[in-house]
Amino acid sequence: MARAAVFRQVNTPMEIEEIDIAKPGPREVLVRTKAAGVCHSDLHFYNGTYPSRPPMVLGHESAGIVEQVGSDVTYVQPGDHVITCLSVFCGHCEYCLTGHMSLCQSPETRRGPDQEPRLSQSGNYLTQFADLGSFSELMLVHEHSIAKIREDMPLDRAALIGCGVTTGIGAVIHTAGVEPGSTVAVIGCGGVGLSCVNGAAIAGAGRIIAIDRIAAKLELAKTFGATDFVNASDSDPVQAVRDLTGGGVHYSFEAIGLKVAAEQAFRMLRAGGTATVIGMIPPGEMVSLHGPDFLQEKALQGSMMGSNRFRVDMPRFVDFYMQGSLHLDDLVSRRIGIEDVSDALVALETGEEARSVVVFD
């Protein structure tokens, strides 16, 4: 049994309910959740932007301590500190074998319809969001959805690495391959966008332009390594970036999930530049580009969870934090209890907050 926030209806506050957690299967791990970030990806399902299958336990950006392991698990043992990741991988499909584990979609990492569900309530099935369901005191997950980390890392900050940080930094260093000395523009300075800015600084970008409509978030971007700032409520961000760089940037990143922002990211490139869309653009939205721009070898690409290799990346990101180069403390807007998670999701709609973090006792 565990207490969890159960999502039952779009835009309806979630009640804290007792749910049943199955025993770990051979390759499963039971994790006691210590912290969970409240992410825009959760909001997209909570507000109906993306379709869902309620009843569901939302949450996917989390860290905790291993309680039990299945009979075939050797990677972790009870007491280990871990970060979760929605990029659960099988390890032997074409995507995994070619180094694209974040694209793995193998069903074998989930329980089948003929098996006892991982989560249930009075015998009724509950869906795990992203195969995790972090807004719960306990998570039962496949062993390939966790990364073991050092125990001196604060878990309320480690949780942020589970999605937003890995997505933002990974898009910079893995998907786009930002080079030292290059110019970078980041549209949107929420949790993912600020992580993009931080990743560009770590990668050695020479100029990092932060773009947002909220002045306070632009000010925060300075802490993460931004060198220039564009308030999109005051000016055309494309023209502003072109003016600042003498024609456009080498790399741009869309970190909001809007059609118009994706188009702006492409338009602010210099010849040979690459725009990377990180945000979750709503289903049905079509991005329009100027065809002749492709003759200048400009590229538009997507990124899934920062093209991560999370079992390698996450421990390294922890080291970056402990060394002072990854600014996780500044990402946390507030710490809340599980009973406040619905309000925290609604607060994301305004764009004022970077991350609320649910902290479990």
XYZ file of C-alpha atoms in Angstrom:
361
model
C 0.000 0.000 0.000
C 1.072 3.573 -0.682
C -0.412 7.046 -0.742
C -0.559 8.546 -4.219
C -2.141 11.424 -6.150
C -4.563 9.700 -8.530
C -5.473 11.445 -11.794
C -9.046 10.576 -12.752
C -10.370 13.454 -14.853
C -8.875 16.271 -16.942
C -8.373 19.564 -15.068
C -9.803 18.084 -11.873
C -7.787 18.255 -8.650
C -6.282 14.888 -7.749
C -7.201 13.223 -4.482
C -4.584 11.533 -2.314
C -5.642 7.889 -2.210
C -4.334 4.563 -0.930
C -3.216 2.329 -3.796
C -1.893 -1.232 -3.956
C 1.641 -1.942 -5.172
C 2.471 -5.427 -6.470
C 5.580 -7.317 -5.385
C 8.623 -6.860 -7.644
C 8.855 -9.251 -10.575
C 12.197 -10.809 -11.556
C 13.502 -7.629 -13.251
C 11.597 -5.026 -11.238
C 12.625 -2.679 -8.450
C 10.506 -1.161 -5.682
C 11.638 2.401 -4.950
C 10.567 4.590 -2.036
C 10.047 7.996 -3.597
C 11.872 10.800 -1.805
C 11.267 13.663 -4.247
C 9.426 14.286 -7.520
C 9.569 17.334 -9.773
C 6.331 18.750 -11.183
C 6.989 18.899 -14.921
C 5.178 20.380 -17.934
C 4.927 16.886 -19.379
C 2.639 15.958 -16.465
C 0.633 19.118 -17.124
C 0.085 18.212 -20.800
C -1.803 15.106 -19.686
C -3.476 16.710 -16.661
C -5.008 19.468 -18.811
C -5.874 17.202 -21.746
C -3.401 18.594 -24.300
C -2.230 15.005 -24.789
C -4.581 12.004 -24.482
C -4.298 9.827 -21.384
C -5.708 6.647 -19.828
C -7.012 7.483 -16.349
C -7.153 6.442 -13.609
C -3.439 7.130 -13.560
C -0.646 8.054 -11.197
C 1.179 10.970 -12.841
C 4.777 12.015 -12.168
C 8.012 10.910 -13.806
C 10.844 13.200 -12.625
C 11.956 11.590 -9.408
C 14.585 10.183 -7.084
C 14.366 7.733 -4.227
C 15.835 4.808 -2.324
C 15.564 1.167 -3.355
C 13.398 -0.912 -0.984
C 13.182 -4.291 -2.748
C 14.556 -5.897 -5.902
C 13.399 -8.775 -8.073
C 15.173 -12.112 -8.231
C 17.115 -11.307 -11.427
C 18.165 -7.749 -10.538
C 21.899 -7.251 -9.987
C 22.342 -3.540 -10.825
C 20.977 -2.222 -7.503
C 20.233 -3.489 -4.023
C 18.081 -2.216 -1.129
C 19.418 1.066 0.213
C 20.836 2.321 -3.080
C 19.959 5.884 -4.102
C 18.530 6.156 -7.612
C 17.122 8.582 -10.149
C 14.263 7.412 -12.372
C 14.024 8.007 -16.119
C 11.122 7.529 -18.520
C 13.613 6.329 -21.167
C 13.273 2.738 -20.003
C 15.241 0.523 -22.386
C 15.262 -3.171 -23.249
C 18.954 -3.280 -24.152
C 18.780 -5.423 -27.286
C 16.452 -3.826 -29.869
C 17.814 -1.925 -32.882
C 17.534 1.424 -31.117
C 19.403 0.196 -28.035
C 22.105 -1.593 -30.020
C 22.782 1.505 -32.136
C 23.086 3.813 -29.139
C 19.606 5.379 -29.268
C 18.154 3.975 -26.054
C 15.904 6.991 -25.542
C 13.899 5.809 -28.592
C 13.367 2.247 -27.320
C 9.684 1.296 -27.297
C 9.947 -2.385 -26.432
C 6.842 -3.646 -24.581
C 8.891 -6.148 -22.588
C 9.810 -3.472 -20.024
C 6.127 -3.353 -18.966
C 3.836 -5.986 -17.515
C 1.568 -7.660 -20.040
C -2.260 -7.570 -19.985
C -2.345 -11.141 -18.629
C -0.158 -10.242 -15.635
C -1.033 -8.659 -12.316
C -0.805 -4.855 -12.714
C 1.996 -3.049 -10.934
C -0.497 -0.540 -9.522
C -4.124 -1.205 -8.607
C -6.893 -0.142 -6.284
C -9.535 -2.553 -5.018
C -8.578 -4.879 -7.835
C -8.886 -2.206 -10.529
C -5.966 -1.335 -12.814
C -4.118 1.979 -12.426
C -1.912 3.340 -15.220
C 1.693 4.329 -14.466
C 2.518 7.556 -16.267
C 5.712 7.049 -18.304
C 6.001 3.573 -16.703
C 6.893 5.341 -13.443
C 4.097 7.163 -11.574
C 6.220 9.326 -9.286
C 3.412 11.116 -7.428
C 3.313 8.153 -5.070
C 5.163 7.122 -1.941
C 6.321 3.959 -3.732
C 7.201 3.199 -7.370
C 7.427 -0.285 -8.882
C 9.541 -0.011 -12.029
C 11.635 -2.018 -14.471
C 15.313 -2.150 -13.515
C 16.194 -0.358 -16.778
C 14.345 2.802 -15.715
C 16.693 3.780 -12.890
C 20.250 5.091 -12.554
C 22.243 4.506 -9.373
C 23.892 7.629 -7.925
C 26.237 8.616 -5.099
C 24.579 8.848 -1.687
C 25.831 12.337 -0.799
C 23.675 13.874 -3.545
C 20.554 15.636 -2.143
C 17.584 13.703 -3.523
C 15.285 16.723 -3.907
C 17.761 18.097 -6.438
C 18.627 14.712 -7.909
C 14.968 14.338 -8.893
C 15.300 17.225 -11.353
C 17.920 15.266 -13.267
C 15.250 12.622 -13.921
C 13.663 14.626 -16.737
C 14.109 18.380 -17.195
C 17.857 18.553 -16.668
C 18.616 15.459 -18.737
C 16.288 16.699 -21.486
C 17.833 20.174 -21.628
C 21.503 19.334 -21.252
C 21.173 16.222 -23.388
C 19.629 18.185 -26.254
C 22.690 20.437 -26.194
C 25.475 17.893 -25.854
C 23.948 14.804 -27.486
C 21.213 15.794 -29.956
C 22.744 19.022 -31.268
C 26.407 18.494 -30.373
C 27.062 22.151 -29.507
C 30.694 23.059 -30.137
C 32.921 25.245 -27.940
C 32.819 28.887 -29.007
C 29.557 28.555 -30.952
C 26.469 30.782 -30.611
C 23.315 29.414 -29.002
C 19.766 30.722 -28.558
C 17.271 29.143 -26.143
C 13.557 29.977 -26.480
C 11.820 29.513 -23.141
C 13.484 29.731 -19.725
C 11.498 27.196 -17.722
C 13.148 24.159 -16.180
C 14.139 22.584 -19.505
C 15.205 25.862 -21.125
C 17.370 26.839 -18.156
C 18.960 23.398 -18.305
C 19.662 24.056 -22.000
C 21.362 27.302 -21.066
C 23.362 25.508 -18.359
C 24.283 22.733 -20.792
C 25.453 25.248 -23.402
C 27.686 26.870 -20.774
C 29.124 23.484 -19.786
C 29.701 22.703 -23.492
C 31.706 25.912 -23.853
C 29.375 27.928 -26.086
C 30.796 31.401 -26.713
C 27.486 33.231 -26.627
C 24.206 32.037 -25.079
C 21.064 34.067 -25.786
C 18.118 33.460 -23.432
C 14.639 34.313 -24.763
C 11.463 34.581 -22.683
C 8.510 36.882 -22.018
C 9.065 37.035 -18.250
C 11.842 39.355 -17.059
C 12.441 37.415 -13.831
C 13.159 34.231 -15.784
C 15.617 36.064 -17.998
C 17.355 37.316 -14.883
C 17.484 33.738 -13.583
C 18.995 32.592 -16.905
C 22.040 34.737 -16.124
C 22.779 32.433 -13.183
C 22.753 29.444 -15.535
C 25.255 30.972 -17.955
C 23.286 33.139 -20.407
C 25.310 36.007 -21.863
C 22.542 37.879 -23.714
C 18.821 38.325 -23.130
C 15.787 38.923 -25.331
C 12.378 39.748 -23.859
C 9.986 38.410 -26.509
C 7.155 40.567 -25.177
C 9.079 43.701 -26.166
C 10.576 42.777 -29.551
C 10.657 40.240 -32.367
C 12.969 37.535 -30.993
C 14.122 36.425 -34.448
C 15.248 39.896 -35.459
C 16.762 40.506 -32.029
C 18.870 37.352 -32.283
C 19.949 38.198 -35.819
C 20.977 41.677 -34.701
C 22.934 40.351 -31.718
C 24.838 37.786 -33.762
C 25.215 39.489 -37.116
C 22.972 37.074 -38.987
C 21.880 34.224 -36.729
C 23.069 31.523 -34.333
C 24.783 28.202 -34.907
C 22.303 26.402 -32.645
C 18.812 27.218 -31.404
C 16.577 25.334 -28.983
C 12.795 25.493 -28.618
C 11.934 24.639 -25.004
C 8.262 25.611 -24.751
C 6.277 23.306 -27.024
C 4.719 25.896 -29.352
C 4.415 25.862 -33.143
C 5.382 29.540 -33.404
C 8.441 29.060 -31.194
C 9.654 26.136 -33.330
C 9.311 28.302 -36.435
C 11.184 31.141 -34.735
C 13.983 28.763 -33.705
C 14.491 27.807 -37.364
C 14.308 31.391 -38.616
C 16.976 32.659 -36.210
C 19.630 30.282 -37.567
C 22.612 31.342 -39.632
C 23.460 29.315 -42.735
C 24.414 25.802 -41.718
C 22.716 26.156 -38.322
C 20.603 23.581 -36.488
C 17.358 24.162 -34.595
C 16.318 21.538 -32.038
C 12.718 21.255 -30.839
C 12.544 19.956 -27.280
C 9.066 21.084 -26.194
C 5.954 18.930 -26.623
C 4.091 20.630 -29.466
C 0.384 19.634 -29.176
C -0.962 16.879 -31.448
C -2.338 18.216 -34.734
C -0.105 21.286 -34.806
C 1.893 21.685 -38.033
C 5.198 23.582 -38.164
C 5.687 25.730 -41.312
C 9.143 26.512 -42.680
C 10.446 28.588 -45.576
C 11.524 26.038 -48.181
C 14.469 27.946 -49.735
C 16.144 28.101 -46.299
C 17.074 24.449 -46.709
C 19.374 25.476 -49.543
C 21.458 27.175 -46.839
C 21.840 23.809 -45.108
C 19.724 24.838 -42.153
C 18.298 21.915 -40.187
C 15.313 21.354 -37.911
C 15.333 18.310 -35.657
C 13.562 16.883 -32.634
C 14.985 15.555 -29.390
C 13.539 12.838 -27.175
C 14.687 13.200 -23.563
C 17.951 14.741 -24.713
C 18.999 11.653 -26.720
C 20.207 10.405 -23.357
C 22.306 7.474 -22.190
C 20.903 8.081 -18.728
C 22.838 5.483 -16.761
C 26.012 7.206 -17.956
C 24.683 10.772 -18.076
C 22.917 11.035 -14.731
C 25.860 10.143 -12.474
C 27.950 12.641 -14.461
C 25.304 15.346 -14.005
C 25.361 14.615 -10.276
C 29.131 15.177 -10.317
C 28.615 18.452 -12.207
C 26.244 19.587 -9.451
C 28.587 18.563 -6.652
C 31.422 20.433 -8.405
C 29.292 23.592 -8.751
C 28.821 23.738 -12.521
C 25.213 22.446 -12.618
C 22.860 24.909 -10.923
C 20.089 22.701 -9.581
C 19.473 24.776 -6.438
C 18.254 27.680 -8.564
C 15.813 25.469 -10.500
C 13.698 24.746 -7.426
C 10.921 27.327 -7.125
C 9.373 25.719 -4.046
C 9.119 22.456 -2.140
C 5.635 21.078 -1.536
C 3.798 18.073 -0.119
C 1.990 15.485 -2.237
C -1.362 17.085 -1.349
C -0.305 20.286 -3.181
C 0.644 18.669 -6.499
C -2.562 19.651 -8.341
C -2.048 23.315 -7.466
C 1.580 23.046 -8.614
C 0.459 21.697 -12.003
C -1.980 24.573 -12.452
C 0.769 27.049 -11.494
C 2.825 25.840 -14.470
C 0.203 27.328 -16.800
C 1.382 30.861 -15.967
C 5.014 30.143 -16.808
C 6.175 31.906 -13.639
C 7.832 28.891 -12.006
C 10.806 26.753 -13.013
C 10.100 23.674 -10.860
C 8.067 22.763 -7.816
C 9.381 19.649 -6.110
C 7.198 17.243 -4.144
C 9.164 16.127 -1.083
C 8.073 12.921 0.647
C 8.645 12.249 4.351
